[in-house]
Coordinates of C-alpha atoms in Angstrom, one line a residue:
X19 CA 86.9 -54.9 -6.6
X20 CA 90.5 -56.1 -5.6
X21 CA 90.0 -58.2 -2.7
X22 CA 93.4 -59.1 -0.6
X23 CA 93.7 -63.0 0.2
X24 CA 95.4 -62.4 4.0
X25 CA 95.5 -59.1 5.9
X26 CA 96.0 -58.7 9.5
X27 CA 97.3 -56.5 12.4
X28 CA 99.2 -57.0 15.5
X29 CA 100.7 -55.0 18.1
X30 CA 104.3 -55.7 19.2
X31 CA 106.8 -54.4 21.5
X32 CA 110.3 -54.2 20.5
X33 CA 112.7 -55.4 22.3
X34 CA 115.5 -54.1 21.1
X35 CA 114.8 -50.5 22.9
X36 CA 113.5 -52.0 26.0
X37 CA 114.7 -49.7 28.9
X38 CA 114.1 -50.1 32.4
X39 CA 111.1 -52.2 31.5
X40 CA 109.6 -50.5 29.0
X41 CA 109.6 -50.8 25.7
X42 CA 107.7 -48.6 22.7
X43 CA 104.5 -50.4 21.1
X44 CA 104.7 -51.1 17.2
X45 CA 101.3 -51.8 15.3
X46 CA 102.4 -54.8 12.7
X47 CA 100.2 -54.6 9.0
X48 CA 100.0 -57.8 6.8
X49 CA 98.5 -58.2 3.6
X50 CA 99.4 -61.4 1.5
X51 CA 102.6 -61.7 3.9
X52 CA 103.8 -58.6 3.0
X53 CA 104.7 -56.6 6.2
X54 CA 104.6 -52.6 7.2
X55 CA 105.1 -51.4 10.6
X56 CA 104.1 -48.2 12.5
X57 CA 105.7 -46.7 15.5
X58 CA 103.0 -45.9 17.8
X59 CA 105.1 -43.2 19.9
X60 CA 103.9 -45.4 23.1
X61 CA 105.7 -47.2 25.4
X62 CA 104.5 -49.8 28.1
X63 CA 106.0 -52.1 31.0
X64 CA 106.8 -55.5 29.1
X65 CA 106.3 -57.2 32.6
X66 CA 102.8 -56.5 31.9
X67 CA 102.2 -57.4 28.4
X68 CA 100.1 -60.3 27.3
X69 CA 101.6 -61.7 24.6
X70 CA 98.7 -63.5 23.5
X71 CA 95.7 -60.3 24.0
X72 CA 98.6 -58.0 22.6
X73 CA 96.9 -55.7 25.4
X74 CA 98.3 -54.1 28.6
X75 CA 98.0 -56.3 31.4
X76 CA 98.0 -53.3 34.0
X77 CA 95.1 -52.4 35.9
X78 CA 95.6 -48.8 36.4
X79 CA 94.6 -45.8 34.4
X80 CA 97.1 -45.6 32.5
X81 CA 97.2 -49.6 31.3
X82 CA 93.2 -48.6 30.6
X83 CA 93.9 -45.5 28.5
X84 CA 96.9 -47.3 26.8
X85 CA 94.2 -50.6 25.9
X86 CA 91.6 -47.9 24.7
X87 CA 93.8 -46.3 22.6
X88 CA 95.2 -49.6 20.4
X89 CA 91.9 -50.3 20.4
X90 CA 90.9 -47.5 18.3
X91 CA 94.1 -47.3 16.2
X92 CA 92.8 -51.3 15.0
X93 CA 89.8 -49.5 14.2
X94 CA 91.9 -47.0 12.1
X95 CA 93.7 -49.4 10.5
X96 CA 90.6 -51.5 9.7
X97 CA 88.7 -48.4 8.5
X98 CA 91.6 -47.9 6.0
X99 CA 91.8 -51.2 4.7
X100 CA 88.3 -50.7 3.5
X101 CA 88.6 -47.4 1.9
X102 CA 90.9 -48.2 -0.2
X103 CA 89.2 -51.5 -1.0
X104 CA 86.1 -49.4 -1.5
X105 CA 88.2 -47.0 -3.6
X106 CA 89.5 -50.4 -5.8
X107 CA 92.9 -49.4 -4.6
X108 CA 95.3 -51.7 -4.7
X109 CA 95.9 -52.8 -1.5
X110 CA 99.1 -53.2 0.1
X111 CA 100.8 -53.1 3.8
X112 CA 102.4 -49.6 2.6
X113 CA 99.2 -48.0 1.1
X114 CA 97.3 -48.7 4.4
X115 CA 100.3 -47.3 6.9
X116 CA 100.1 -44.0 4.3
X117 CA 96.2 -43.5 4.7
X118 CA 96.6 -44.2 8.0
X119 CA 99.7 -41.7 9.0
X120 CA 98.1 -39.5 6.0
X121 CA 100.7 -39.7 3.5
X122 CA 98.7 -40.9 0.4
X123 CA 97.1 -38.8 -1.8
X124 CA 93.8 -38.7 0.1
X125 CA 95.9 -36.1 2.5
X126 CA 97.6 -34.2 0.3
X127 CA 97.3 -30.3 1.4
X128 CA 97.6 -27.0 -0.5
X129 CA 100.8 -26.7 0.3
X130 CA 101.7 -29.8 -1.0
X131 CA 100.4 -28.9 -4.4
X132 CA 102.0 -25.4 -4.9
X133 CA 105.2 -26.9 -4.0
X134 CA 104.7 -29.9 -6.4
X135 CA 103.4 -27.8 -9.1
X136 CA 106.5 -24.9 -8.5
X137 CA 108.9 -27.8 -8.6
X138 CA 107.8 -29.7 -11.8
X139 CA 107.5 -26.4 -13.7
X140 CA 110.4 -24.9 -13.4
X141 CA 111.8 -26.3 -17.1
X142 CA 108.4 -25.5 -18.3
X143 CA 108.0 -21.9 -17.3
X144 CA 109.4 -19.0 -18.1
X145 CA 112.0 -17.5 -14.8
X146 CA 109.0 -14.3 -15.1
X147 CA 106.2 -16.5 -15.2
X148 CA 107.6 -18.7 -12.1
X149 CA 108.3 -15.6 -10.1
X150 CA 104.4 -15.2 -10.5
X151 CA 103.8 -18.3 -9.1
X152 CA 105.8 -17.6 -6.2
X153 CA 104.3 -14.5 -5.4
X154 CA 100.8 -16.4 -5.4
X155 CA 102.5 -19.0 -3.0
X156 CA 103.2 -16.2 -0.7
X157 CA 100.0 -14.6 -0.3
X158 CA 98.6 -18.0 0.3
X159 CA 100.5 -18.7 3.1
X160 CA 100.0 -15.5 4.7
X161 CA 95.8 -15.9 4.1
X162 CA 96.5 -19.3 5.9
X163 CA 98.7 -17.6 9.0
X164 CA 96.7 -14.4 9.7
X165 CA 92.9 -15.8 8.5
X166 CA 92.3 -19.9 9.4
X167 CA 95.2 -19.4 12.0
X168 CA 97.0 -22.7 10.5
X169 CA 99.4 -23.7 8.6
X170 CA 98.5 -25.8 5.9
X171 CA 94.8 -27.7 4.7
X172 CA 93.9 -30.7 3.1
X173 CA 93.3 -30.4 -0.6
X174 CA 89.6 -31.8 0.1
X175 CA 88.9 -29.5 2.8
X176 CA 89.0 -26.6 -0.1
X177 CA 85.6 -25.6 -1.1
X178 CA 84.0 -22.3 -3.0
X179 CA 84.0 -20.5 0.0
X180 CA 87.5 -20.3 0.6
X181 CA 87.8 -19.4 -2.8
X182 CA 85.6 -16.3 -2.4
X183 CA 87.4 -16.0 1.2
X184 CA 90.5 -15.9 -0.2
X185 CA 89.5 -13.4 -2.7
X186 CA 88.3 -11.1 -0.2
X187 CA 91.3 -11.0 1.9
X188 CA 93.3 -10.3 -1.8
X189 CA 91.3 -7.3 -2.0
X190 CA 91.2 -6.0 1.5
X191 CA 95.0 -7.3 2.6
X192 CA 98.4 -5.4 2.3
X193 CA 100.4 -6.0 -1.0
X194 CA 103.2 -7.9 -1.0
X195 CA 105.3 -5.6 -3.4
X196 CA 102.8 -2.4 -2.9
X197 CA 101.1 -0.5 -0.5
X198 CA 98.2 0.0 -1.7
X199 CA 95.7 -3.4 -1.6
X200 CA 95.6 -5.1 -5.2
X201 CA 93.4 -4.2 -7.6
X202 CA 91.0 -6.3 -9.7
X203 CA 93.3 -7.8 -12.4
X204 CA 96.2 -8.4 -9.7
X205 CA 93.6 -10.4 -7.8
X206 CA 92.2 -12.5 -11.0
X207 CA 95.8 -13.2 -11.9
X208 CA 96.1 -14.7 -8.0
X209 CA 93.4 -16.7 -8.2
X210 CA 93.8 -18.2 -12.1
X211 CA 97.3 -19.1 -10.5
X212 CA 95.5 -20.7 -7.7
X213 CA 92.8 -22.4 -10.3
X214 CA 95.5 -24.0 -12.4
X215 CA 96.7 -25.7 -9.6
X216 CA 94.1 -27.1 -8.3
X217 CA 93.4 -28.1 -11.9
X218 CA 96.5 -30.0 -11.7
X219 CA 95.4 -31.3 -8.3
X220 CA 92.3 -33.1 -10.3
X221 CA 94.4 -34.7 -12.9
X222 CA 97.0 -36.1 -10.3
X223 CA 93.5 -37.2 -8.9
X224 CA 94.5 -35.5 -5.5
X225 CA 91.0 -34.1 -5.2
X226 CA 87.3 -35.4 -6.8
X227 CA 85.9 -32.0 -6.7
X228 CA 87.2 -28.6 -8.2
X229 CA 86.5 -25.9 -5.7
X230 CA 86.8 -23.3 -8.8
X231 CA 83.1 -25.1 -10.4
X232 CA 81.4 -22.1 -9.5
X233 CA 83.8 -19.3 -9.8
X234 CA 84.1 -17.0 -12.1
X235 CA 86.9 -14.9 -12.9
X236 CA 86.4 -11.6 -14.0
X237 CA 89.1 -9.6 -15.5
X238 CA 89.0 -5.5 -16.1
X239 CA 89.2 -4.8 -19.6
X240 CA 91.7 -1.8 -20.3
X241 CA 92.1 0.2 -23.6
X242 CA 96.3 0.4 -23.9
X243 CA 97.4 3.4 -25.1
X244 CA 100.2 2.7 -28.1
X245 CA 103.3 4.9 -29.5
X246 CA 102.7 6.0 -33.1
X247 CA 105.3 5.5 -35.5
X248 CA 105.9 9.2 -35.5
X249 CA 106.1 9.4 -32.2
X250 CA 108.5 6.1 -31.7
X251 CA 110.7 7.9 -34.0
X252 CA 111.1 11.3 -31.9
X253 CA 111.7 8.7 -29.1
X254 CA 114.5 7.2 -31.0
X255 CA 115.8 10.6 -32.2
X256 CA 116.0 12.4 -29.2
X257 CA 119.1 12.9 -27.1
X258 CA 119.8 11.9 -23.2
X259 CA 122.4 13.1 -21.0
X260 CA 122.5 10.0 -19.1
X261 CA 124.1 6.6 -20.4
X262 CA 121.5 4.7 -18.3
X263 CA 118.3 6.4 -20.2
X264 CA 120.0 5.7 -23.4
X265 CA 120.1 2.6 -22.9
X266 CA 116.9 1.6 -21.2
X267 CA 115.3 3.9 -24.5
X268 CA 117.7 1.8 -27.2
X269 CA 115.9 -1.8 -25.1
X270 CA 112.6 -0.4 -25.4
X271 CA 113.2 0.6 -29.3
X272 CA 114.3 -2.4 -29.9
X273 CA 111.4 -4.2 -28.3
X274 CA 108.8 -2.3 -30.0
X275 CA 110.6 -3.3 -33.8
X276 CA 110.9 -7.3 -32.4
X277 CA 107.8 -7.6 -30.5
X278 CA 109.6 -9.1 -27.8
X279 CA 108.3 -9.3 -24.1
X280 CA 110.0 -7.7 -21.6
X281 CA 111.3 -11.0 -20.1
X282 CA 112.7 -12.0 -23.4
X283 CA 114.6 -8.8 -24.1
X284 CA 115.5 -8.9 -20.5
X285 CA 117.1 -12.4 -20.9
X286 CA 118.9 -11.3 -23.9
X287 CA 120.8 -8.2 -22.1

């Protein structure tokens, strides 16, 4: 376990933005001389700072609350130093301001992740494919809006049941492109989206556990019905009044003699 030779914290006031006697508290972090500071959106009389306690001075409620409360943000910042000692982290001023503020990857959310893995996949993905992803990114954040009533959630805070919640309200919600709800495959798709994400979220080491370990997803099996070749041929033989149809028929044609996917064909025109 990494062990740091000097790490300590102070409280400071800075000087520099005094007003009117009062100037905003900054909590100092030290590790092997190395230095990281934290704005602690407070501000205090300096007449009544001690210097020496680092501590308010002021009798009143207020000097009370205010000594309370950088008492427990020490605390914090002691409790963080450990985790990440316990973690084998190593340890730096930096790395114990980001667990603290929740910037590391400890506090990554679901947000986070979907916007990660959308960003990095764009040269990897095809423009159809992407648009999927999007789609999924959508119906997550309305699940979050109109169901948790929030905006966002920790990564660690996801667990089978919002999985099968989640699933639900796919289900039993409004389309995004339809009217009608989803149906069974639309939903899988949505979720196997949602799983390879968070499997990305295990190998950036974002979360310890999958919340997927238990799911299953089931697709809906579906005979596709197929042109024969004597019926692709009275396709390509017959005539249309319209321009438009010819051409959509001539794509399609062509599609079914290449085997390309729609996207592909689509990219080509």
């Amino acid at each position: 376990m990494q062990t740091s030779k000097t790490f300590t914290i102070h409280f400071w006031l800075s000087m520099a933005k005094a007003k009117d006697d009062f100037a905003p508290i900054y909590a100092r972090i030290t590790v092997d001389g190395k230095r990281a500071e934290i704005s602690l959106k407070r501000s205090t009389s300096v007449t009544y700072w001690d210097t020496r306690s680092k501590r308010s001075t002021l009798r009143t409620s207020d000097g009370k609350a205010l000594n309370v409360y950088l008492d427990q943000v020490y605390s914090d910042l002691l409790a963080c130093h450990k985790q990440l000692l316990g973690e084998s982290k190593y340890v730096t001023a930096q790395a114990i301001k980001a667990r603290y503020l929740g910037e590391d990857e400890q506090h990554k959310t679901l947000l986070q992740l979907v916007s990660y893995h959308n960003k990095n996949m764009v040269s990897v993905l095809k423009p159809g494919t992407l648009k999927n992803y999007f789609t999924t990114e959508r119906y997550i954040k309305r699940y979050l809006k109109h169901k948790l009533k929030t905006n966002d959630v920790f990564l660690k805070q996801l667990s089978y049941k919002f999985i099968i919640d989640f699933e639900q309200f796919l289900r039993n919600g409004k389309s995004i492109n339809r009217s009608q709800p989803l149906k069974n495959n639309g939903v899988m798709k949505h979720l196997e989206r949602l799983k390879k994400m968070m499997n990305l979220a295990l190998r950036l080491e974002w979360i310890e556990k999958d919340p997927f370990v238990r799911f299953s997803l089931k697709f809906t099996k579906h005979q596709r019905a197929f042109l024969s070749q004597s019926e692709l041929e009275v396709l390509e033989s017959s005539q249309l009044s319209k321009g438009m149809h010819q051409k959509t028929r001539d794509v399609f044609v062509f599609a079914c003699y290449t085997g390309l996917s729609y996207i592909d064909v689509k990219l080509l025109c």
